[in-house]
Short mmCIF file of C-alpha atoms and ligand atoms in Angstrom, two decimals:
data_model
loop_
_atom_site.label_atom_id
_atom_site.label_comp_id
_atom_site.label_asym_id
_atom_site.label_seq_id
_atom_site.Cartn_x
_atom_site.Cartn_y
_atom_site.Cartn_z
CA UNK A 291 3.92 16.58 -25.60
CA UNK A 292 6.12 16.24 -22.68
CA UNK A 293 3.27 13.98 -21.92
CA UNK A 294 4.82 11.62 -24.13
CA UNK A 295 7.65 11.37 -24.06
CA UNK A 296 7.27 10.66 -20.15
CA UNK A 297 4.71 8.20 -21.01
CA UNK A 298 7.61 6.64 -23.76
CA UNK A 299 10.06 6.96 -21.73
CA UNK A 300 8.41 4.65 -19.25
CA UNK A 301 8.70 0.72 -18.91
CA UNK A 302 6.81 -1.15 -17.20
CA UNK A 303 7.27 -3.59 -15.39
CA UNK A 304 4.71 -7.26 -14.10
CA UNK A 305 1.56 -6.22 -13.09
CA UNK A 306 0.66 -6.86 -9.66
CA UNK A 307 -0.41 -10.01 -9.83
CA UNK A 308 2.77 -11.94 -10.86
CA UNK A 309 0.93 -14.40 -13.68
CA UNK A 310 0.30 -11.31 -15.80
CA UNK A 311 2.92 -9.61 -17.55
CA UNK A 312 2.73 -6.49 -19.37
CA UNK A 313 4.49 -5.13 -21.70
CA UNK A 314 5.11 -0.79 -23.39
CA UNK A 315 3.94 -0.59 -26.52
CA UNK A 316 5.20 2.75 -28.81
CA UNK A 317 4.17 5.77 -26.78
CA UNK A 318 1.40 5.44 -24.73
CA UNK A 319 -1.02 2.44 -26.36
CA UNK A 320 0.22 -0.70 -24.18
CA UNK A 321 -0.28 -4.42 -24.20
CA UNK A 322 -1.68 -6.81 -21.74
CA UNK A 323 -1.23 -10.74 -21.42
CA UNK A 324 -2.41 -12.72 -19.35
CA UNK A 325 -0.51 -16.22 -19.24
CA UNK A 326 -3.24 -18.34 -17.71
CA UNK A 327 -5.43 -19.88 -20.04
CA UNK A 328 -8.98 -18.89 -20.97
CA UNK A 329 -12.27 -19.40 -23.07
CA UNK A 330 -13.00 -15.96 -25.24
CA UNK A 331 -15.51 -14.84 -23.27
CA UNK A 332 -13.32 -14.99 -20.59
CA UNK A 333 -10.68 -13.52 -21.61
CA UNK A 334 -12.54 -10.29 -22.96
CA UNK A 335 -13.84 -9.88 -19.68
CA UNK A 336 -10.46 -10.68 -17.92
CA UNK A 337 -8.91 -7.70 -20.76
CA UNK A 338 -11.69 -4.84 -20.36
CA UNK A 339 -11.77 -5.26 -16.14
CA UNK A 340 -7.63 -5.33 -15.99
CA UNK A 341 -7.41 -3.39 -18.91
CA UNK A 342 -9.43 -1.80 -22.17
CA UNK A 343 -9.84 -4.19 -24.28
CA UNK A 344 -8.61 -7.63 -26.75
CA UNK A 345 -6.53 -5.56 -28.88
CA UNK A 346 -7.61 -4.70 -32.37
CA UNK A 347 -4.94 -4.28 -34.51
CA UNK A 348 -4.43 -1.63 -36.47
CA UNK A 349 -1.98 -1.88 -38.62
CA UNK A 350 1.33 -3.65 -39.23
CA UNK A 351 3.61 -2.11 -37.13
CA UNK A 352 1.14 -2.70 -34.38
CA UNK A 353 2.03 -6.74 -35.35
CA UNK A 354 5.27 -6.47 -35.85
CA UNK A 355 6.08 -5.05 -32.90
CA UNK A 356 3.68 -8.17 -30.78
CA UNK A 357 5.30 -10.74 -33.22
CA UNK A 358 8.78 -9.43 -31.26
CA UNK A 359 7.44 -8.33 -27.81
CA UNK A 360 5.12 -10.68 -27.13
CA UNK A 361 6.37 -14.50 -25.54
CA UNK A 362 5.58 -17.81 -27.84
CA UNK A 363 2.63 -19.89 -25.96
CA UNK A 364 1.10 -22.98 -28.03
CA UNK A 365 -1.75 -22.53 -27.54
CA UNK A 366 -1.19 -18.61 -28.52
CA UNK A 367 -3.76 -15.56 -28.03
CA UNK A 368 -7.17 -14.73 -28.32
CA UNK A 369 -7.66 -11.53 -29.91
CA UNK A 370 -10.63 -8.92 -30.13
CA UNK A 371 -12.47 -10.41 -33.34
CA UNK A 372 -15.56 -12.02 -33.67
CA UNK A 373 -17.96 -13.93 -35.87
CA UNK A 374 -21.13 -11.38 -35.22
CA UNK A 375 -24.68 -12.36 -37.00
CA UNK A 376 -21.61 -13.95 -39.96
CA UNK A 377 -19.77 -10.97 -39.97
CA UNK A 378 -15.72 -10.50 -38.53
CA UNK A 379 -16.14 -7.85 -36.48
CA UNK A 380 -13.84 -6.31 -33.92
CA UNK A 381 -15.51 -6.27 -30.67
CA UNK A 382 -13.70 -3.32 -29.32
CA UNK A 383 -15.98 -0.48 -32.08
CA UNK A 384 -18.42 -3.13 -32.63
CA UNK A 385 -17.30 -2.77 -37.20
CA UNK A 386 -17.40 -4.73 -39.46
CA UNK A 387 -13.71 -5.69 -40.71
CA UNK A 388 -12.72 -3.94 -43.52
CA UNK A 389 -11.35 -6.61 -45.81
CA UNK A 390 -7.73 -4.17 -46.22
CA UNK A 391 -7.38 -5.02 -42.02
CA UNK A 392 -6.86 -8.76 -42.71
CA UNK A 393 -4.68 -10.91 -41.95
CA UNK A 394 -5.55 -14.26 -41.83
CA UNK A 395 -2.72 -17.55 -42.22
CA UNK A 396 -2.76 -19.25 -45.83
CA UNK A 397 -6.13 -20.92 -45.69
CA UNK A 398 -8.07 -19.33 -43.05
CA UNK A 399 -10.89 -18.21 -41.50
CA UNK A 400 -11.70 -22.47 -42.33
CA UNK A 401 -14.26 -22.80 -39.64
CA UNK A 402 -13.25 -26.27 -40.07
CA UNK A 403 -15.35 -27.37 -37.27
CA UNK A 404 -18.00 -24.76 -38.25
CA UNK A 405 -18.57 -21.95 -34.98
CA UNK A 406 -15.16 -21.44 -35.20
CA UNK A 407 -16.45 -18.00 -34.07
CA UNK A 408 -13.70 -16.11 -32.55
CA UNK A 409 -9.76 -15.45 -33.54
CA UNK A 410 -6.71 -16.48 -32.38
CA UNK A 411 -3.41 -14.65 -32.81
CA UNK A 412 -0.32 -16.85 -33.65
CA UNK A 413 2.57 -15.16 -31.98
CA UNK A 414 6.35 -16.82 -32.94
CA UNK A 415 4.79 -19.46 -35.16
CA UNK A 416 7.45 -21.78 -37.65
CA UNK A 417 4.41 -20.47 -40.37
CA UNK A 418 2.04 -18.15 -40.96
CA UNK A 419 3.76 -16.24 -37.45
CA UNK A 420 1.44 -12.96 -36.70
CA UNK A 421 -1.48 -13.70 -38.65
CA UNK A 422 -5.12 -14.45 -37.42
CA UNK A 423 -6.86 -18.30 -37.75
CA UNK A 424 -10.33 -18.34 -36.15
CA UNK A 425 -11.11 -21.53 -33.65
CA UNK A 426 -13.64 -22.16 -31.06
CA UNK A 427 -14.64 -19.48 -29.31
CA UNK A 428 -14.53 -22.10 -25.54
CA UNK A 429 -10.90 -23.26 -26.68
CA UNK A 430 -8.82 -21.95 -23.37
CA UNK A 431 -5.99 -19.59 -24.99
CA UNK A 432 -4.60 -17.13 -23.64
CA UNK A 433 -5.63 -13.31 -23.50
CA UNK A 434 -3.45 -10.46 -25.10
CA UNK A 435 -4.93 -6.71 -24.24
CA UNK A 436 -3.96 -3.43 -24.57
CA UNK A 437 -4.76 -0.08 -22.41
CA UNK A 438 -5.76 2.46 -24.73
CA UNK A 439 -3.93 5.44 -24.92
CA UNK A 440 -7.12 7.30 -23.98
CA UNK A 441 -8.09 8.09 -20.02
CA UNK A 442 -11.08 10.10 -18.80
CA UNK A 443 -8.97 13.19 -17.99
CA UNK A 444 -7.29 12.89 -20.89
CA UNK A 445 -8.25 15.82 -23.72
CA UNK A 446 -8.76 17.58 -19.79
CA UNK A 447 -11.77 17.01 -20.44
CA UNK A 448 -12.92 19.63 -22.61
CA UNK A 449 -11.88 17.43 -25.87
CA UNK A 450 -13.34 13.63 -27.38
CA UNK A 451 -9.45 11.81 -27.08
CA UNK A 452 -8.93 9.35 -30.67
CA UNK A 453 -7.39 6.23 -29.95
CA UNK A 454 -4.37 6.57 -32.92
CA UNK A 455 -2.28 3.45 -32.68
CA UNK A 456 0.56 4.49 -31.05
CA UNK A 457 -1.32 7.67 -30.26
CA UNK A 458 -4.27 9.79 -29.02
CA UNK A 459 -5.43 12.94 -30.04
CA UNK A 460 -7.97 15.06 -29.03
CA UNK A 461 -10.75 16.35 -31.19
CA UNK A 462 -11.59 19.49 -28.39
CA UNK A 463 -14.78 21.11 -27.88
CA UNK A 464 -15.73 24.56 -29.34
CA UNK A 465 -13.52 27.53 -27.47
CA UNK A 466 -11.05 25.01 -26.37
CA UNK A 467 -7.72 24.29 -28.03
CA UNK A 468 -4.68 22.32 -27.44
CA UNK A 469 -2.93 18.87 -27.84
CA UNK A 470 -4.83 17.99 -24.30
CA UNK A 471 -7.59 20.87 -24.98
CA UNK A 472 -6.02 22.33 -22.18
CA UNK A 473 -6.76 25.99 -22.94
CA UNK A 474 -9.44 28.08 -23.99
CA UNK A 475 -10.60 30.80 -26.34
CA UNK A 476 -10.40 33.90 -24.10
CA UNK A 477 -12.38 37.04 -24.97
CA UNK A 478 -11.42 40.45 -24.33
CA UNK A 479 -12.16 42.05 -20.76
CA UNK A 480 -15.60 44.13 -20.97
CA UNK A 481 -16.39 46.80 -18.53
CA UNK A 482 -19.12 47.90 -16.15
CA UNK A 483 -20.87 50.69 -18.32
CA UNK A 484 -20.48 54.00 -17.09
CA UNK A 485 -24.14 54.34 -14.31
CA UNK A 486 -24.04 51.01 -14.87
CA UNK A 487 -23.65 47.96 -13.45
CA UNK A 488 -22.32 43.57 -15.62
CA UNK A 489 -22.66 40.19 -13.51
CA UNK A 490 -20.89 37.85 -15.68
CA UNK A 491 -20.16 33.72 -15.54
CA UNK A 492 -16.72 33.02 -16.12
CA UNK A 493 -17.48 28.61 -16.41
CA UNK A 494 -14.37 28.03 -18.09
CA UNK A 495 -12.08 31.20 -16.85
CA UNK A 496 -12.33 35.14 -17.08
CA UNK A 497 -14.13 36.51 -20.24
CA UNK A 498 -13.46 33.31 -21.97
CA UNK A 499 -15.17 30.70 -24.43
CA UNK A 500 -18.83 30.21 -22.76
CA UNK A 501 -19.00 33.24 -20.39
CA UNK A 502 -21.52 35.45 -20.05
CA UNK A 503 -22.30 39.27 -18.62
CA UNK A 504 -25.25 40.97 -18.42
CA UNK A 505 -25.70 44.81 -18.25
CA UNK A 506 -28.14 46.68 -16.10
CA UNK A 507 -28.86 50.97 -15.95
CA UNK A 508 -29.27 52.77 -12.76
CA UNK A 509 -32.47 54.68 -12.55
CA UNK A 510 -33.02 56.96 -14.42
CA UNK A 511 -30.87 56.20 -17.35
CA UNK A 512 -31.74 53.67 -20.36
CA UNK A 513 -30.22 51.04 -21.62
CA UNK A 514 -28.64 51.45 -25.15
CA UNK A 515 -27.33 48.33 -27.02
CA UNK A 516 -28.10 44.65 -25.70
CA UNK A 517 -28.62 43.28 -22.45
CA UNK A 518 -26.76 40.71 -22.50
CA UNK A 519 -23.17 39.23 -24.04
CA UNK A 520 -21.87 35.94 -24.47
CA UNK A 521 -17.84 34.91 -25.61
CA UNK A 522 -18.17 32.85 -28.61
CA UNK A 523 -15.30 29.58 -29.55
CA UNK A 524 -13.73 32.40 -31.70
CA UNK A 525 -12.84 35.20 -29.32
CA UNK A 526 -15.64 37.64 -30.14
CA UNK A 527 -18.54 38.70 -27.84
CA UNK A 528 -22.17 38.33 -29.46
CA UNK A 529 -22.48 42.39 -28.36
CA UNK A 530 -20.34 44.87 -26.84
CA UNK A 531 -21.10 46.34 -23.59
CA UNK A 532 -24.24 48.73 -23.29
CA UNK A 533 -23.88 52.22 -22.57
CA UNK A 534 -26.42 53.59 -20.66
CA UNK A 535 -28.60 57.47 -21.63
CA UNK A 536 -29.41 59.08 -18.73
CA UNK A 537 -33.16 59.95 -19.28
CA UNK A 538 -33.93 63.59 -20.32
CA UNK A 539 -36.78 66.10 -19.61
CA UNK A 540 -37.89 68.63 -22.18
CA UNK A 541 -36.15 71.87 -20.95
CA UNK A 542 -38.98 73.77 -19.10
CA UNK A 543 -40.32 78.16 -19.24
CA UNK A 544 -39.47 80.88 -17.21
CA UNK A 545 -42.80 82.56 -16.12
CA UNK A 546 -44.05 85.39 -18.00
CA UNK A 547 -42.29 88.24 -14.94
CA UNK A 548 -40.02 85.82 -13.55
CA UNK A 549 -36.98 83.83 -13.90
CA UNK A 550 -35.59 80.16 -13.32
CA UNK A 551 -32.30 78.72 -11.56
CA UNK A 552 -31.55 75.11 -12.52
CA UNK A 553 -29.28 72.89 -11.15
CA UNK A 554 -28.04 69.77 -13.45
CA UNK A 555 -26.61 66.89 -10.84
CA UNK A 556 -26.16 64.05 -14.49
CA UNK A 557 -26.48 66.09 -17.52
CA UNK A 558 -28.72 69.50 -19.34
CA UNK A 559 -32.03 68.95 -18.11
CA UNK A 560 -32.14 65.50 -17.34
CA UNK A 561 -33.35 62.96 -14.38
CA UNK A 562 -32.67 64.75 -11.14
CA UNK A 563 -31.82 68.39 -12.68
CA UNK A 564 -33.67 70.41 -10.28
CA UNK A 565 -34.98 74.20 -11.70
CA UNK A 566 -36.57 76.85 -8.97
CA UNK A 567 -38.68 79.45 -10.16
CA UNK A 568 -38.29 82.68 -8.37
CA UNK A 569 -41.86 85.87 -9.93
CA UNK A 570 -40.53 89.62 -10.68
CA UNK A 571 -41.30 92.38 -7.67
CA UNK A 572 -44.62 93.10 -8.04
CA UNK A 573 -46.04 89.70 -9.36
CA UNK A 574 -47.00 86.90 -7.11
CA UNK A 575 -45.87 83.12 -8.15
CA UNK A 576 -48.58 80.79 -8.74
CA UNK A 577 -47.69 77.28 -8.76
CA UNK A 578 -44.79 75.34 -7.85
CA UNK A 579 -41.59 77.01 -6.97
CA UNK A 580 -39.50 73.86 -7.95
CA UNK A 581 -39.65 71.57 -9.87
CA UNK A 582 -37.41 68.05 -10.01
CA UNK A 583 -36.82 66.19 -13.69
CA UNK A 584 -37.96 62.73 -12.99
CA UNK A 585 -36.82 59.25 -14.13
CA UNK A 586 -39.86 58.31 -15.79
CA UNK A 587 -38.37 61.94 -18.04
CA UNK A 588 -41.60 64.58 -17.06
CA UNK A 589 -40.39 67.37 -14.11
CA UNK A 590 -43.02 66.84 -11.10
CA UNK A 591 -45.14 69.76 -11.41
CA UNK A 592 -45.41 72.81 -14.74
CA UNK A 593 -43.86 75.46 -14.09
CA UNK A 594 -45.69 77.94 -11.81
CA UNK A 595 -46.74 81.42 -12.98
CA UNK A 596 -46.04 85.27 -12.04
CA UNK A 597 -49.68 87.38 -11.37
CA UNK A 598 -49.66 90.61 -10.37
CA UNK A 599 -50.48 91.77 -7.25
CA UNK A 600 -53.53 94.08 -8.33
CA UNK A 601 -56.38 91.20 -9.06
CA UNK A 602 -58.92 92.78 -10.23
CA UNK A 603 -56.41 94.19 -13.28
CA UNK A 604 -55.00 90.89 -13.42
CA UNK A 605 -57.66 88.93 -13.34
CA UNK A 606 -58.22 90.33 -17.24
CA UNK A 607 -54.52 90.62 -17.57
CA UNK A 608 -53.95 87.12 -17.37
CA UNK A 609 -57.42 86.22 -19.20
CA UNK A 610 -58.39 84.57 -16.05
CA UNK A 611 -62.12 85.84 -15.23
CA UNK A 612 -65.06 83.49 -16.26
CA UNK A 613 -66.08 84.14 -20.09
CA UNK A 614 -69.83 84.67 -19.94
CA UNK A 615 -69.30 88.21 -16.76
CA UNK A 616 -69.24 90.34 -19.37
CA UNK A 617 -72.32 89.22 -21.89
CA UNK A 618 -74.60 88.91 -19.10
CA UNK A 619 -73.72 92.13 -17.55
CA UNK A 620 -75.67 92.78 -20.96
CA UNK A 621 -78.10 91.06 -21.17
CA UNK A 622 -79.23 92.18 -17.18
CA UNK A 623 -78.25 95.62 -18.45
CA UNK A 624 -80.86 95.59 -20.83
CA UNK A 625 -83.38 93.07 -19.55
CA UNK A 626 -83.67 96.07 -16.20
CA UNK A 627 -84.42 98.67 -19.17
CA UNK A 628 -87.05 96.69 -20.88
CA UNK A 629 -88.55 96.31 -17.44
CA UNK A 630 -87.92 99.97 -16.23
CA UNK A 631 -89.86 100.51 -19.34
CA UNK A 632 -92.70 98.62 -19.44
CA UNK A 633 -93.36 99.48 -15.65
CA UNK A 634 -93.01 103.25 -17.16
CA UNK A 635 -95.88 102.20 -20.24
CA UNK A 636 -98.53 100.43 -17.40
CA UNK A 637 -98.49 103.73 -15.67
CA UNK A 638 -99.16 105.95 -18.09
CA UNK A 639 -102.07 103.81 -18.95
CA UNK A 640 -102.84 103.25 -15.97
CA UNK A 641 -104.08 107.68 -16.09
CA UNK A 642 -105.71 107.39 -18.69
CA UNK A 643 -108.41 104.22 -17.47
CA UNK A 644 -109.01 106.08 -14.68
CA UNK A 645 -110.24 109.42 -16.58
CA UNK A 646 -112.36 105.90 -19.39
CA UNK A 647 -114.34 104.77 -15.82
CA UNK A 648 -115.07 108.29 -14.77
CA UNK A 649 -117.10 108.68 -17.71
CA UNK A 650 -118.45 105.23 -17.28
CA UNK A 651 -120.06 105.97 -14.56
CA UNK A 652 -121.46 108.83 -15.96
CA UNK A 653 -123.32 106.95 -18.11
CA UNK A 654 -124.21 104.34 -15.88
CA UNK A 655 -125.98 106.70 -13.61
CA UNK A 656 -127.87 108.07 -17.02
CA UNK A 657 -129.52 104.95 -17.57
CA UNK A 658 -130.27 104.00 -14.42
CA UNK A 659 -132.29 107.94 -14.56
CA UNK A 660 -133.59 107.19 -17.79
CA UNK A 661 -135.69 103.47 -16.63
CA UNK A 662 -137.20 106.20 -14.27
CA UNK A 663 -138.54 108.76 -15.65
CA UNK A 664 -139.33 110.61 -18.24
CA UNK A 665 -135.59 112.80 -19.05
CA UNK A 666 -133.80 112.94 -22.14
CA UNK A 667 -131.99 110.10 -24.13
CA UNK A 668 -128.04 110.47 -21.64
CA UNK A 669 -125.28 111.23 -24.37
CA UNK A 670 -121.49 110.19 -22.98
CA UNK A 671 -119.31 112.16 -22.97
C1 NAG B 1218 -18.41 35.97 -34.17
O1 NAG B 1218 -17.64 36.53 -35.08
C2 NAG B 1218 -18.35 35.53 -36.43
C3 NAG B 1218 -17.70 36.26 -37.57
O2 NAG B 1218 -16.69 37.07 -37.08
C4 NAG B 1218 -20.29 35.71 -36.10
O3 NAG B 1218 -20.57 34.89 -37.86
C5 NAG B 1218 -20.23 35.19 -34.83
O4 NAG B 1218 -20.95 34.91 -34.86
C6 NAG B 1218 -19.45 35.70 -33.40
N1 NAG B 1218 -19.12 34.77 -32.57
C7 NAG B 1218 -20.67 36.04 -31.30
C8 NAG B 1218 -20.83 35.22 -29.87
O5 NAG B 1218 -21.71 36.15 -31.67
#
């Protein structure tokens, strides 16, 4: 507001070049006119180079103001309306002249000498003063210019400056507010999650509209929530900070005949938890004495077992023997027994055969005798 008051209170004197006088308009919209005469095209160029453009008259109040402040010039003043493709058009906005905005003098536009394609305004004329007339563009008249209220810095670079005749208004971009869009919408500050980290970018202000934060959880923890959050135009985050949960390991079981002692730096049976095993008297530890819960939720080694120091007993007790042992022993015993029986049987049979052979010898003998002589027929015993 103070800026507007200051602006309205400024009285502009003669502009740098002495032949051009400048007048302070209502509020910050200012009017300027040349004393030098020029055709419409040059007048427009002059206004664009030194101010904003040829005047674009928007209301009666503006006409009254010009009529009051601009001096009489018998050639009158060019304004920013021109016939383009047979339509009277505001050159600044390239918009056709609306019927209700028309302010023609009596009997105008008359296009008297044809090609009267440009518009002048009568200032301090006896008849039709403050009204418009169409005239040939090559004619030399004074230029009537304005300087727009909107400047490159208007609306703080975060809004669109809209010209109004006595003022300008800012149509602020998303997430910005205030008469000059000088304020940015704030979001609540976010906090770095425990066991994690947060990296934010703040294009407009800390934890403000457009701020973005990315979250990471340290090793051995997993992130619950969203990895990224952004501050929206209504001052709320797309999501809250996530939390980092320590990775859990399944609690190990102490061995039979032994005990277990665990330490938990972070949380019960979680990443970095360490368990140490020991076996009771008379037993031996088989396996790793110590196991650590890793970042993937698995122990570095399985829990060990405690074995009786008497090996043969413990072999059976712990079920650590070959299951084939008994059947094989049975089969071997059976086979050796069988082999012994066969051997014994053979031995017995051998004795019998010997007897028979002896008898056979006798038979052969008698046969030989039979061939040679007259002895009686031999008989087998
Ligand atoms: C803010 O909240 C509104 C509704 O309450 C929601 O539509 C919008 O998406 C939220 N903004 C962000 C950045 O998530």
